[in-house]
């Protein structure tokens, strides 16, 4: 009875280990395919390849989130202006005013000096 239970648990562990190994192999294969794609594209580009490293700290994550919020709000304003007004002058005016007010909005709402 005990040996059957032990064998069952061992089989479960081995099945879980095999599942984890399959997931890891798939992840590595996906990464290898991505690296190969990137390599083929960068081989076509002239000059020396430049590695872009994104910052991973809490301030960098916060800045990316704030920039995403600002971009989404900008797009929402543009879509609303596009839907409300049929005049190209009004649409263009909204675009120009939005471009002028985005830095003001960022400074007032996401003051990065504090």
PDB file of C-alpha atoms in Angstrom, residues 4-97:
ATOM      1  CA  UNK A   4       2.028   1.995  -4.405  1.00  0.00           C
ATOM      2  CA  UNK A   5       1.456   5.472  -2.960  1.00  0.00           C
ATOM      3  CA  UNK A   6       5.162   6.226  -3.219  1.00  0.00           C
ATOM      4  CA  UNK A   7       5.244   4.997  -6.815  1.00  0.00           C
ATOM      5  CA  UNK A   8       2.205   7.130  -7.657  1.00  0.00           C
ATOM      6  CA  UNK A   9       3.810  10.237  -6.149  1.00  0.00           C
ATOM      7  CA  UNK A  10       7.079   9.510  -7.972  1.00  0.00           C
ATOM      8  CA  UNK A  11       5.161   9.176 -11.229  1.00  0.00           C
ATOM      9  CA  UNK A  12       3.426  12.516 -10.549  1.00  0.00           C
ATOM     10  CA  UNK A  13       6.779  14.182  -9.829  1.00  0.00           C
ATOM     11  CA  UNK A  14       8.294  12.766 -12.989  1.00  0.00           C
ATOM     12  CA  UNK A  15       5.282  13.866 -15.047  1.00  0.00           C
ATOM     13  CA  UNK A  16       5.528  17.380 -13.578  1.00  0.00           C
ATOM     14  CA  UNK A  17       9.279  17.438 -14.234  1.00  0.00           C
ATOM     15  CA  UNK A  18       8.687  16.332 -17.830  1.00  0.00           C
ATOM     16  CA  UNK A  19       6.019  19.041 -18.265  1.00  0.00           C
ATOM     17  CA  UNK A  20       8.378  21.704 -16.870  1.00  0.00           C
ATOM     18  CA  UNK A  21      11.157  20.446 -19.143  1.00  0.00           C
ATOM     19  CA  UNK A  22       8.861  20.648 -22.178  1.00  0.00           C
ATOM     20  CA  UNK A  23       7.865  24.211 -21.248  1.00  0.00           C
ATOM     21  CA  UNK A  24      11.528  25.171 -20.825  1.00  0.00           C
ATOM     22  CA  UNK A  25      12.452  23.603 -24.161  1.00  0.00           C
ATOM     23  CA  UNK A  26       9.609  25.459 -25.921  1.00  0.00           C
ATOM     24  CA  UNK A  27      10.681  28.734 -24.295  1.00  0.00           C
ATOM     25  CA  UNK A  28      14.296  28.201 -25.385  1.00  0.00           C
ATOM     26  CA  UNK A  29      13.202  27.293 -28.923  1.00  0.00           C
ATOM     27  CA  UNK A  30      11.083  30.456 -29.107  1.00  0.00           C
ATOM     28  CA  UNK A  31      14.024  32.537 -27.885  1.00  0.00           C
ATOM     29  CA  UNK A  32      16.346  30.909 -30.432  1.00  0.00           C
ATOM     30  CA  UNK A  33      13.875  31.646 -33.242  1.00  0.00           C
ATOM     31  CA  UNK A  34      13.596  35.251 -32.079  1.00  0.00           C
ATOM     32  CA  UNK A  35      17.380  35.636 -31.899  1.00  0.00           C
ATOM     33  CA  UNK A  36      17.695  34.223 -35.398  1.00  0.00           C
ATOM     34  CA  UNK A  37      15.033  36.625 -36.738  1.00  0.00           C
ATOM     35  CA  UNK A  38      16.723  39.592 -35.076  1.00  0.00           C
ATOM     36  CA  UNK A  39      20.078  38.445 -36.432  1.00  0.00           C
ATOM     37  CA  UNK A  40      18.732  38.227 -39.975  1.00  0.00           C
ATOM     38  CA  UNK A  41      17.238  41.728 -39.756  1.00  0.00           C
ATOM     39  CA  UNK A  42      20.328  43.289 -38.194  1.00  0.00           C
ATOM     40  CA  UNK A  43      22.533  41.633 -40.815  1.00  0.00           C
ATOM     41  CA  UNK A  44      20.707  43.695 -43.437  1.00  0.00           C
ATOM     42  CA  UNK A  45      21.357  46.973 -41.614  1.00  0.00           C
ATOM     43  CA  UNK A  46      24.552  48.905 -42.301  1.00  0.00           C
ATOM     44  CA  UNK A  47      27.006  49.747 -39.550  1.00  0.00           C
ATOM     45  CA  UNK A  48      27.784  48.215 -36.221  1.00  0.00           C
ATOM     46  CA  UNK A  49      24.841  46.800 -34.247  1.00  0.00           C
ATOM     47  CA  UNK A  50      23.922  48.763 -31.145  1.00  0.00           C
ATOM     48  CA  UNK A  51      22.484  46.907 -28.197  1.00  0.00           C
ATOM     49  CA  UNK A  52      19.576  48.702 -26.585  1.00  0.00           C
ATOM     50  CA  UNK A  53      19.233  48.002 -22.888  1.00  0.00           C
ATOM     51  CA  UNK A  54      16.117  49.219 -21.152  1.00  0.00           C
ATOM     52  CA  UNK A  55      16.292  50.329 -17.565  1.00  0.00           C
ATOM     53  CA  UNK A  56      14.461  48.092 -15.147  1.00  0.00           C
ATOM     54  CA  UNK A  57      14.332  50.137 -11.961  1.00  0.00           C
ATOM     55  CA  UNK A  58      11.216  51.385 -10.254  1.00  0.00           C
ATOM     56  CA  UNK A  59      11.703  54.910 -11.604  1.00  0.00           C
ATOM     57  CA  UNK A  60      12.011  53.625 -15.171  1.00  0.00           C
ATOM     58  CA  UNK A  61       8.854  51.540 -14.795  1.00  0.00           C
ATOM     59  CA  UNK A  62       7.010  54.532 -13.348  1.00  0.00           C
ATOM     60  CA  UNK A  63       8.170  56.771 -16.204  1.00  0.00           C
ATOM     61  CA  UNK A  64       7.060  54.212 -18.809  1.00  0.00           C
ATOM     62  CA  UNK A  65       3.648  53.968 -17.120  1.00  0.00           C
ATOM     63  CA  UNK A  66       3.299  57.754 -17.024  1.00  0.00           C
ATOM     64  CA  UNK A  67       4.284  58.076 -20.673  1.00  0.00           C
ATOM     65  CA  UNK A  68       1.774  55.384 -21.583  1.00  0.00           C
ATOM     66  CA  UNK A  69      -0.990  57.243 -19.730  1.00  0.00           C
ATOM     67  CA  UNK A  70      -0.093  60.483 -21.501  1.00  0.00           C
ATOM     68  CA  UNK A  71      -0.041  58.769 -24.916  1.00  0.00           C
ATOM     69  CA  UNK A  72      -3.405  57.087 -24.332  1.00  0.00           C
ATOM     70  CA  UNK A  73      -4.996  60.356 -23.187  1.00  0.00           C
ATOM     71  CA  UNK A  74      -3.561  62.147 -26.216  1.00  0.00           C
ATOM     72  CA  UNK A  75      -5.025  59.508 -28.538  1.00  0.00           C
ATOM     73  CA  UNK A  76      -8.402  59.641 -26.789  1.00  0.00           C
ATOM     74  CA  UNK A  77      -8.539  63.420 -27.233  1.00  0.00           C
ATOM     75  CA  UNK A  78      -7.673  63.060 -30.921  1.00  0.00           C
ATOM     76  CA  UNK A  79     -10.314  60.377 -31.499  1.00  0.00           C
ATOM     77  CA  UNK A  80     -12.978  62.437 -29.730  1.00  0.00           C
ATOM     78  CA  UNK A  81     -12.042  65.510 -31.789  1.00  0.00           C
ATOM     79  CA  UNK A  82     -12.154  63.429 -34.969  1.00  0.00           C
ATOM     80  CA  UNK A  83     -15.614  62.095 -34.101  1.00  0.00           C
ATOM     81  CA  UNK A  84     -17.101  65.389 -32.885  1.00  0.00           C
ATOM     82  CA  UNK A  85     -15.976  67.755 -35.602  1.00  0.00           C
ATOM     83  CA  UNK A  86     -16.118  67.325 -39.339  1.00  0.00           C
ATOM     84  CA  UNK A  87     -14.083  70.471 -39.930  1.00  0.00           C
ATOM     85  CA  UNK A  88     -10.446  69.817 -40.745  1.00  0.00           C
ATOM     86  CA  UNK A  89      -9.504  73.141 -39.159  1.00  0.00           C
ATOM     87  CA  UNK A  90     -11.029  72.088 -35.828  1.00  0.00           C
ATOM     88  CA  UNK A  91      -9.284  68.719 -36.011  1.00  0.00           C
ATOM     89  CA  UNK A  92      -5.960  70.332 -36.830  1.00  0.00           C
ATOM     90  CA  UNK A  93      -6.450  72.935 -34.100  1.00  0.00           C
ATOM     91  CA  UNK A  94      -7.110  70.176 -31.590  1.00  0.00           C
ATOM     92  CA  UNK A  95      -3.945  68.423 -32.694  1.00  0.00           C
ATOM     93  CA  UNK A  96      -1.840  71.582 -32.333  1.00  0.00           C
ATOM     94  CA  UNK A  97      -3.337  72.461 -28.936  1.00  0.00           C
TER      95      UNK A  97
END
